[in-house]
PDB file of C-alpha atoms in Angstrom:
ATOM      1  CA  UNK A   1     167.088  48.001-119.501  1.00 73.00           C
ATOM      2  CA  UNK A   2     166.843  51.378-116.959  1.00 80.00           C
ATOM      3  CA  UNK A   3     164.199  53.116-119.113  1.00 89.00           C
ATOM      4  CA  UNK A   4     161.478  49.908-119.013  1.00 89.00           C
ATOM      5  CA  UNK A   5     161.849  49.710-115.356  1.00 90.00           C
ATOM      6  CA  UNK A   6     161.061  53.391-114.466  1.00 88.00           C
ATOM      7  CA  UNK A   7     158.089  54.044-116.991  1.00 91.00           C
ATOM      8  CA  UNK A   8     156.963  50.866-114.919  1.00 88.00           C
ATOM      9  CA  UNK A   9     157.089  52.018-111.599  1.00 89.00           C
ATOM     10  CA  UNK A  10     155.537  55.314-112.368  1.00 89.00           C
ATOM     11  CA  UNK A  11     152.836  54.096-115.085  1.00 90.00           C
ATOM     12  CA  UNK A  12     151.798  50.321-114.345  1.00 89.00           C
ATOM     13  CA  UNK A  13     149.364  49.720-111.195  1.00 90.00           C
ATOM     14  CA  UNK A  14     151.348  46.502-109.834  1.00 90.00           C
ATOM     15  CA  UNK A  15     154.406  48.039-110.615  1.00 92.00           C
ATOM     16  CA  UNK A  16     153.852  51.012-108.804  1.00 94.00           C
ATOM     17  CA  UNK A  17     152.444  49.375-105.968  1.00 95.00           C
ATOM     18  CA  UNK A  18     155.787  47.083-105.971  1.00 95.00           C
ATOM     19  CA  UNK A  19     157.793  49.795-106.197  1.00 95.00           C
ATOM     20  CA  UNK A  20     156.021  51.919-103.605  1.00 96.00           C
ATOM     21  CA  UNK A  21     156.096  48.754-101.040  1.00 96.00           C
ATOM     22  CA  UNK A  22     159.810  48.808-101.497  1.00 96.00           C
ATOM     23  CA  UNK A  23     160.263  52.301-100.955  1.00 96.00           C
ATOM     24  CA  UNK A  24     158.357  52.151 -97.641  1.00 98.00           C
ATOM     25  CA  UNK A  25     160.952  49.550 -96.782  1.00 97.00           C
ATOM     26  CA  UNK A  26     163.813  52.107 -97.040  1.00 97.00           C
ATOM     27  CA  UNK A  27     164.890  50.298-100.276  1.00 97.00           C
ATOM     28  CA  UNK A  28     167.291  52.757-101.663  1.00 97.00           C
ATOM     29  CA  UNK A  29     166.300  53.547-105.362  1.00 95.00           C
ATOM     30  CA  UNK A  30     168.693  51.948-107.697  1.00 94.00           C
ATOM     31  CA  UNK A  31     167.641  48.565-105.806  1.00 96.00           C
ATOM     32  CA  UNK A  32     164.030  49.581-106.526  1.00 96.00           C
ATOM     33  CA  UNK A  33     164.542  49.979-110.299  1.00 95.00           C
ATOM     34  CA  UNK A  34     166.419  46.508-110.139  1.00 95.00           C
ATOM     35  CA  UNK A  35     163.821  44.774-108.616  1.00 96.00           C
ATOM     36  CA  UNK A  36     161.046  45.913-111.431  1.00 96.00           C
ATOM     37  CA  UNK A  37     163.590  45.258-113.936  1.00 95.00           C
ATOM     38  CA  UNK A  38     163.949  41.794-112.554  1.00 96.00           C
ATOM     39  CA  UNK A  39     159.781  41.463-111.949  1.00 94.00           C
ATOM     40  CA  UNK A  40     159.608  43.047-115.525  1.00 92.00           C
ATOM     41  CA  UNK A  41     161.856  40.076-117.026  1.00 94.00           C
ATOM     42  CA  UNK A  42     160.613  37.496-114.934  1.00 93.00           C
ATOM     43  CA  UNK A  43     157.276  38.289-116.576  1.00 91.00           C
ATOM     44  CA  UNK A  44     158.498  38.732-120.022  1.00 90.00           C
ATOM     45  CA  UNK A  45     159.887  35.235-120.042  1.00 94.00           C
ATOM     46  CA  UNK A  46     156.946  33.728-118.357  1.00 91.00           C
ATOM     47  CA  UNK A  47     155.095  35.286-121.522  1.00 91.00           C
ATOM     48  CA  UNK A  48     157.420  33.658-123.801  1.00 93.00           C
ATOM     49  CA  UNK A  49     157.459  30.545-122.397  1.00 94.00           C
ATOM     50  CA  UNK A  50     153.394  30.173-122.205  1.00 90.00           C
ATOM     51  CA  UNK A  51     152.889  31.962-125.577  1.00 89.00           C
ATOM     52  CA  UNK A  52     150.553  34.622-124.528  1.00 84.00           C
ATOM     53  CA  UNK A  53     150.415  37.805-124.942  1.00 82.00           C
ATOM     54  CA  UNK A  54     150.690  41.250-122.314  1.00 77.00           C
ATOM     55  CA  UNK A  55     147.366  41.595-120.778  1.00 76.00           C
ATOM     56  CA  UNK A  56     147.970  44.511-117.647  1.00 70.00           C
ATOM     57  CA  UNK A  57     144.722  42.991-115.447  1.00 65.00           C
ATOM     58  CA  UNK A  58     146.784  39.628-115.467  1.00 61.00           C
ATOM     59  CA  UNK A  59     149.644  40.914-113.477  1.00 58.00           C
TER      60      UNK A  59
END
């Protein structure tokens, strides 16, 4: 669950954006990589839930 996060933050417009936002903050960076972990699940169950699949421009 430390690998998804990262790739995330570095790779994925919203998630980088996120992650940038909280580093601007002074967010140090394991609380960064938690909070796209958490965004990352929150949107994996809200996929499960609704039955749809990953679409990036939906984020």
């Amino acid at each position: 669950m430390f690998q998804a996060p990262l790739v995330a933050a570095h790779h994925n417009a919203s998630m980088k954006t996120f992650a940038d936002r909280l580093r601007k903050a002074g967010k140090p960076h394991k609380v960064i990589i938690t909070a796209v972990a958490r965004k990352l699940v929150t949107i994996a169950n809200a996929l499960c839930k609704s039955r749809q699949k990953w679409t990036a421009a939906r984020v």
